Coordinates of C-alpha atoms and ligand atoms in Angstrom, one line a residue:
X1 CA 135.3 95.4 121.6
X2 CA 132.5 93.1 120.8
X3 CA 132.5 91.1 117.5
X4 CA 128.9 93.0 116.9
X5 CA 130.9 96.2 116.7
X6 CA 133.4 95.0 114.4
X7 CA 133.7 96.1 111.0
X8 CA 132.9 93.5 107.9
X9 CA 135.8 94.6 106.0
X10 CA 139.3 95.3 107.7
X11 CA 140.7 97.6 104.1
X12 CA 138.6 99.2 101.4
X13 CA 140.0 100.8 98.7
X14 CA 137.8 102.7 96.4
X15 CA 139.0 103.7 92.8
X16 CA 142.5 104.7 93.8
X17 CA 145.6 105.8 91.5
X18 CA 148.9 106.6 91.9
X19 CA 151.2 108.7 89.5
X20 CA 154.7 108.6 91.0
X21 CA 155.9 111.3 88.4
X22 CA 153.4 113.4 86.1
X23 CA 155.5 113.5 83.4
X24 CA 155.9 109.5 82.8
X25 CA 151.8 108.9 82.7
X26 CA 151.6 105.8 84.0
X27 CA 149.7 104.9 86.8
X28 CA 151.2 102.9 89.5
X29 CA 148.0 101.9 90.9
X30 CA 145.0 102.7 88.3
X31 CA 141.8 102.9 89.1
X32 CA 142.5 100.5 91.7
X33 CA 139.3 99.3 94.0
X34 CA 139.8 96.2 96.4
X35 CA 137.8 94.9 99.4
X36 CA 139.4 93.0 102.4
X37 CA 137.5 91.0 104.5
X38 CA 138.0 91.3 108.2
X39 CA 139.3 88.0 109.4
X40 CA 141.2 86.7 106.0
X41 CA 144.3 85.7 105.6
X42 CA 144.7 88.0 102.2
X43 CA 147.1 87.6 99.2
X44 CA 148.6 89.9 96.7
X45 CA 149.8 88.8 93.9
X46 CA 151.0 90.2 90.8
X47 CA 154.5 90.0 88.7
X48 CA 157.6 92.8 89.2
X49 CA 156.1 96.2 89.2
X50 CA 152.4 95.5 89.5
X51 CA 151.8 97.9 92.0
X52 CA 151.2 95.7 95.2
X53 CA 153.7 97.7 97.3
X54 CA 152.9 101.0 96.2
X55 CA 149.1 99.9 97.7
X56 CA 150.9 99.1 101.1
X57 CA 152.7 101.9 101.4
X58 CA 149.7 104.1 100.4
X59 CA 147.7 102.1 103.7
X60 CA 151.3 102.5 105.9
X61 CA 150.9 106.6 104.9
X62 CA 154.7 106.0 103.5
X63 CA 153.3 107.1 100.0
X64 CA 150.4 109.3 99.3
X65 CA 148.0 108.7 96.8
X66 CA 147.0 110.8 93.8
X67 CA 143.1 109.7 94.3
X68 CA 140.6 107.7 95.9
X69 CA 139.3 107.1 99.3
X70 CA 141.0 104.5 101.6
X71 CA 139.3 102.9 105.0
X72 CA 141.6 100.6 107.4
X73 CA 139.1 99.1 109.9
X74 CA 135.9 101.6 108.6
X75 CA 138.3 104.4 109.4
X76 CA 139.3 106.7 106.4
X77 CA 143.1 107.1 106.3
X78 CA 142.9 110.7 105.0
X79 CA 140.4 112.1 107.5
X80 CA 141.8 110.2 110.2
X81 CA 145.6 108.9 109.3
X82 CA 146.5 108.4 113.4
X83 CA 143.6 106.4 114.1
X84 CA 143.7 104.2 111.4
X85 CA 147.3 103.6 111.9
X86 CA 146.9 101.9 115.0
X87 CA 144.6 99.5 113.7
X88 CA 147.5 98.5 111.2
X89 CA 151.2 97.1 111.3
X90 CA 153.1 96.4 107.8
X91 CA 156.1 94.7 107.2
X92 CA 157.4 96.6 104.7
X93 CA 159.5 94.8 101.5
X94 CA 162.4 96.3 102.1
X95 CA 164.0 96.2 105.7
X96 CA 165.5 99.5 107.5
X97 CA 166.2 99.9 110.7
X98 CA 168.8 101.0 113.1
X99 CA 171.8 98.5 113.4
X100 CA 172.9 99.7 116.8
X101 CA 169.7 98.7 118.8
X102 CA 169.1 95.2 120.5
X103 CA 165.8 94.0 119.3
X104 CA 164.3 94.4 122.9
X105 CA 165.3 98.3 122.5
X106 CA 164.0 98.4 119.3
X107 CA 160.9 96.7 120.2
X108 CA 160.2 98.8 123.7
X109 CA 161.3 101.9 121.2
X110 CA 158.9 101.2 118.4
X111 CA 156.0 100.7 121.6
X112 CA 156.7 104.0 122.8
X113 CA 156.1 105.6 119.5
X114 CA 152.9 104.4 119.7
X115 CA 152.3 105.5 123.0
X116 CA 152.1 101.7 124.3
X117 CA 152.4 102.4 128.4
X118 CA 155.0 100.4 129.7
X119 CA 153.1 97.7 132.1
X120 CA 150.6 97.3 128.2
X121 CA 154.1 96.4 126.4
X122 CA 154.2 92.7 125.4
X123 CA 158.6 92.8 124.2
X124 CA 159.1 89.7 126.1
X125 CA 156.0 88.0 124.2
X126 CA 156.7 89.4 120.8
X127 CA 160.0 88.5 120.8
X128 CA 159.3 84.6 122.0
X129 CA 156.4 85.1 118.9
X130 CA 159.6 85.3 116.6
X131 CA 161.6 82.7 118.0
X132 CA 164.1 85.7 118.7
X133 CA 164.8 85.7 123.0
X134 CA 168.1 84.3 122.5
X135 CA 168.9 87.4 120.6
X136 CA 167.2 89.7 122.9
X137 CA 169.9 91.6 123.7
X138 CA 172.5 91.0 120.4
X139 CA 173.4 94.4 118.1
X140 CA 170.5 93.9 115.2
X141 CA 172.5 94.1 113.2
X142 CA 174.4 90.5 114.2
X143 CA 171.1 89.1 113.0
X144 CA 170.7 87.2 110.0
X145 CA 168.5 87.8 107.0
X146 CA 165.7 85.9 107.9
X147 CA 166.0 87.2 111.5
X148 CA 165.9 90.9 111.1
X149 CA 162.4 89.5 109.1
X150 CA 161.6 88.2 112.2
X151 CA 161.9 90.7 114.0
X152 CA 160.4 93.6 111.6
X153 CA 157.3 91.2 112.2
X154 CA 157.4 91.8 115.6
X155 CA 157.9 95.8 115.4
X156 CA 154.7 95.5 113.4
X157 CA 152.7 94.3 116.1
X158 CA 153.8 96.1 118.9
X159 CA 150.5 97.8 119.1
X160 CA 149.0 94.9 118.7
X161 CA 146.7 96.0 115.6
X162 CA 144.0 93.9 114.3
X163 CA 145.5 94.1 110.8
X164 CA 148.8 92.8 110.0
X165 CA 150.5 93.5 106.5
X166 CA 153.7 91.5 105.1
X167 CA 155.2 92.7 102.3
X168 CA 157.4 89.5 101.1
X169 CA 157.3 88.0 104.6
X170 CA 159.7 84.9 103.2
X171 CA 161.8 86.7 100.5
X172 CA 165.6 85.2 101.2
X173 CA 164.1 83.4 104.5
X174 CA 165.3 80.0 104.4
X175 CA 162.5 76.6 103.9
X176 CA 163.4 76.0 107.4
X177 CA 162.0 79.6 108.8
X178 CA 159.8 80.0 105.9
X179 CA 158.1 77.1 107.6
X180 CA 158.2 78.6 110.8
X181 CA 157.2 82.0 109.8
X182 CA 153.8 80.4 108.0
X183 CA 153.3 78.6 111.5
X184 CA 153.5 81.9 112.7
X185 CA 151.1 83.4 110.3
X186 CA 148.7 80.7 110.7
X187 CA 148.5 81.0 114.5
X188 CA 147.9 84.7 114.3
X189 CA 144.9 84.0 112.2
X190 CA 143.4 81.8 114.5
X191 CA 143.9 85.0 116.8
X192 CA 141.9 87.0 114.6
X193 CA 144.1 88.8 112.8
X194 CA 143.3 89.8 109.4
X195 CA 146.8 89.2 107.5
X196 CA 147.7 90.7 104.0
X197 CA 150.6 89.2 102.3
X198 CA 152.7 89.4 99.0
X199 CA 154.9 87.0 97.7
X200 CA 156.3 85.8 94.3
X201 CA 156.1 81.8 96.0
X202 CA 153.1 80.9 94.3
X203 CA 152.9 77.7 96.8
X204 CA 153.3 80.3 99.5
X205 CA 150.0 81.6 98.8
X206 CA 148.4 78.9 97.7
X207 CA 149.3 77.0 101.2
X208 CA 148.3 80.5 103.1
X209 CA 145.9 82.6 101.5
X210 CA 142.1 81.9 102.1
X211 CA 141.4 84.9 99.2
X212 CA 144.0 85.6 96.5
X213 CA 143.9 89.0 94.2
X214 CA 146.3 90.0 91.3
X215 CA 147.4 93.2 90.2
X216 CA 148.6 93.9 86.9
X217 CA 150.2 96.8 85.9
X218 CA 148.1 99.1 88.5
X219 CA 144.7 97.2 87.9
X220 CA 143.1 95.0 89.8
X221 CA 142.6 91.9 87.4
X222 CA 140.9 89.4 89.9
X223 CA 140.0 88.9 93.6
X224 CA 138.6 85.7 94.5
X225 CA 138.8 82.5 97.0
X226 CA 142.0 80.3 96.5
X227 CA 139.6 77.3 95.0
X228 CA 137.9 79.6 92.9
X229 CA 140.6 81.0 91.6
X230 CA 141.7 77.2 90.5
X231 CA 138.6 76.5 89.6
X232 CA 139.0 79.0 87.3
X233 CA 141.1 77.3 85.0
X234 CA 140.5 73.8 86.3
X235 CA 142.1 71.8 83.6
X236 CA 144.2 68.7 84.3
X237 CA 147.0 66.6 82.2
X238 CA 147.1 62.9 82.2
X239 CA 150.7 62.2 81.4
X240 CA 150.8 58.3 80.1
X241 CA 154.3 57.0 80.0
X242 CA 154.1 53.1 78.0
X243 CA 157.1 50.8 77.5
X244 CA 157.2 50.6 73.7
X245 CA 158.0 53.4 71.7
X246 CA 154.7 55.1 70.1
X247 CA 153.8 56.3 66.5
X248 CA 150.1 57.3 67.0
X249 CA 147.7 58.5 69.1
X250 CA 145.0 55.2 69.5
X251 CA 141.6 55.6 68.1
X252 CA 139.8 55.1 71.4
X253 CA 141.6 58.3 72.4
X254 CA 140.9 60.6 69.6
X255 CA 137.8 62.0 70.7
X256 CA 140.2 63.3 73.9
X257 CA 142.5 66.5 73.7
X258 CA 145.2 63.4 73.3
X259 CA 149.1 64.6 72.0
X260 CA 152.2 62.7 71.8
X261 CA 154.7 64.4 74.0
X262 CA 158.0 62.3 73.0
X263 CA 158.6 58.8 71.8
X264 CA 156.7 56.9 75.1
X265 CA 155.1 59.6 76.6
X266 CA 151.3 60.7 75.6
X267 CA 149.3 63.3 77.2
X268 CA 145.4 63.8 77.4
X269 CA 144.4 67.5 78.9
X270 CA 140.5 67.8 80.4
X271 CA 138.8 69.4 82.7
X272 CA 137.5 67.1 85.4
X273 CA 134.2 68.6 85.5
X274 CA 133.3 67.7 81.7
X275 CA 135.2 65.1 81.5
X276 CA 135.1 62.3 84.4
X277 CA 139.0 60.6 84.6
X278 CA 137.1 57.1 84.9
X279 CA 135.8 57.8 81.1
X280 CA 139.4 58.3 79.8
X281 CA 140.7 55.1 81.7
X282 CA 138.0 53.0 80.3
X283 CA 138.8 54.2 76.8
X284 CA 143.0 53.8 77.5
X285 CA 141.8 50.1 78.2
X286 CA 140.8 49.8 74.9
X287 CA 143.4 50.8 73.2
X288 CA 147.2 48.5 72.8
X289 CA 149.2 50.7 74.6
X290 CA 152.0 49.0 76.7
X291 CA 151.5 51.2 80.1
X292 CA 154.2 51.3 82.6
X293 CA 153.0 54.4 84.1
X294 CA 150.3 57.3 84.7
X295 CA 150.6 60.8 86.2
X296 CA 148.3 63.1 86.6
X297 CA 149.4 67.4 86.7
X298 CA 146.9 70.0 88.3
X299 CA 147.0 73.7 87.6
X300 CA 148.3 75.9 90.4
X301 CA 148.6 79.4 90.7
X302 CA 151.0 79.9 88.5
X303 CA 148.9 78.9 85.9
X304 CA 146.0 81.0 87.5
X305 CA 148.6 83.7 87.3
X306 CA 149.9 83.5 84.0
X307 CA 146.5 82.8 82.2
X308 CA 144.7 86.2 83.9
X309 CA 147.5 88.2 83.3
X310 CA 147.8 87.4 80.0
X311 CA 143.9 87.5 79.7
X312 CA 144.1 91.0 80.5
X313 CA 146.7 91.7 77.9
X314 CA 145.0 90.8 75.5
X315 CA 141.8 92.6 76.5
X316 CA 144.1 95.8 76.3
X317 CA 145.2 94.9 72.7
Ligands
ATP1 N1 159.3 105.8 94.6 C1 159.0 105.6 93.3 N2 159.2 106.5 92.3 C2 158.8 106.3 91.1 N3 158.2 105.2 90.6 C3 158.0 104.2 91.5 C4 158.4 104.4 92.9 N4 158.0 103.2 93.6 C5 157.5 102.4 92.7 N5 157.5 103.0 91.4 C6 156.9 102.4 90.2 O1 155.6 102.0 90.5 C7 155.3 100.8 89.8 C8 154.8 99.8 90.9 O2 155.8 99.5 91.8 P1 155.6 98.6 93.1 O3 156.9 98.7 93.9 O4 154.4 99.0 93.7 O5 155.5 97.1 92.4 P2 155.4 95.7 93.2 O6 154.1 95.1 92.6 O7 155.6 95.9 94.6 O8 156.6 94.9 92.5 P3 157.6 93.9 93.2 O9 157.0 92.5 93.0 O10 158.8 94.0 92.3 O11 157.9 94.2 94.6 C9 156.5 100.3 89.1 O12 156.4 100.7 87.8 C10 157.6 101.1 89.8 O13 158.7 101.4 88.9
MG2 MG1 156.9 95.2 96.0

């Protein structure tokens, strides 16, 4: 295929909902409308319940939708489910697969299904992929946690689809293979895989993700590039620790969003852009404090998080 005939976007999702049961009302995906670039390493973020599975296993055909139109790589997965789903391979969040099979069986199995010839089957690469040859040949279900991960990333791509989809690729996975796994992620980027991920590590994504969206509670409540994203609420906190005790905040700093945190400990919040960090030094020289030490806190997603869900709240108030 030549990149000219590729499509922009690898997943568009127009205005879709999902009502698991009629009689509850509540949407499980409302209204829902997301673009994916083709090429991103995409993540999905959103507390408990949000509705970020139910959207992958609407795009793995595990779950129908109640409306809307889905493409996976400019195919529509209602018109044509088969096609599109060998343009995809999702990791699903919770793991399920047959104990009695070696991963190579399961892996030349999972091939078959989708009608991978023999001599086209790439077991032997998948499974060195996943750091799992030793265990090429050991019951699956002798494998650890983060292994039977492992290896449901490697039943993914069988196929070798262009889209990749990891449904809490590191939940229980160690640092050690979380590490690993992200290495692994990484270098199927640089492949050209487009990769969709959700995870509650908030570091996860910020060290992954290129483009970040949150759903809350079934609606999409923003979809922009990581540093946006921060930019968005691009405040920092100066934490000044001094060696004598302190009653007051100095007059130099009053003009500053300056509080006492405890006894020896104040704190001046700005936002770098308005406020340049040489301004508040020079004004800290002015003042008596006895300074034995100064910190500086940035937001991460967390904060992003928190502020845009709870943004959204209160828009619904
Ligand atoms: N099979 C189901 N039947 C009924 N309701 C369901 C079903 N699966 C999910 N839900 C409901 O749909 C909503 C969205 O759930 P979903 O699993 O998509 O959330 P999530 O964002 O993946 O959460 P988590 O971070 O916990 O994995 C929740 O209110 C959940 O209770
Ligand atoms: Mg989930």
């Amino acid at each position: 295929m030549t990149t000219a005939s590729l499509p922009d976007n690898a997943i568009t999702a127009h205005n879709v909902y999902k009502l698991y049961e009629s009689k509850t009302k509540r949407y499980a995906l409302d209204d829902f409308s997301l673009t994916i670039p083709r090429g991103s390493l995409f993540g999905l973020l959103g507390p408990n319940g949000a509705g970020k599975s139910t959207f992958i296993n609407i795009l793995a055909g595990l779950v129908k939708k109640t409306a809307g139109n889905i493409h996976i790589w400019d195919i529509n997965i209602d018109s044509d489910h088969r096609e599109a789903k060998m343009r995809i391979g999702i990791v699903p969040q919770e793991l399920n697969f047959d104990p009695f099979f070696t991963p190579r069986a399961m892996l030349d199995l999972q091939a078959g299904l989708y009608g991978v010839p023999p001599q086209k089957r790439q077991t032997e690469a998948l499974l060195h992929m996943v750091g799992l040859t030793h265990k090429s040949e050991a019951y699956s279900r002798s494998l650890s946690g983060g292994m039977r991960r492992r290896l449901m990333i490697a039943k993914a791509m069988v196929h070798a689809p262009p889209i990749l989809v990891l449904d809490e690729p590191t939940a229980g996975v160690d640092i050690e293979l979380r590490q690993n796994l992200w290495q692994q992620i990484h270098n199927l980027k640089k492949k050209g895989t487009t990769i969709i991920l959700t995870t509650h590590y908030l570091k996860e994504a910020e060290e992954l993700c290129d483009r970040i969206a949150i759903i809350n509670q079934g609606k999409l409540i923003a979809d922009k590039n990581k540093h946006e994203l921060l930019q968005d609420i691009d405040h920092k906190e100066l934490h000044i620790t001094c060696t004598k005790s302190i009653t007051d905040i100095p007059p130099a700093l009053k003009h500053f969003e300056a509080q006492i945190l405890d006894s020896h400990r104040i704190q001046i919040r700005y936002t770098p852009q308005r406020t340049p960090i040489g301004h508040i030094l020079e004004a800290l020289q002015k003042t008596d404090l006895d300074i034995h030490d100064i910190t500086t806190h940035q937001s991460d997603l967390e904060d992003v998080f928190l502020k845009l869900t709870h943004m959204n709240d209160d828009a619904n108030v």
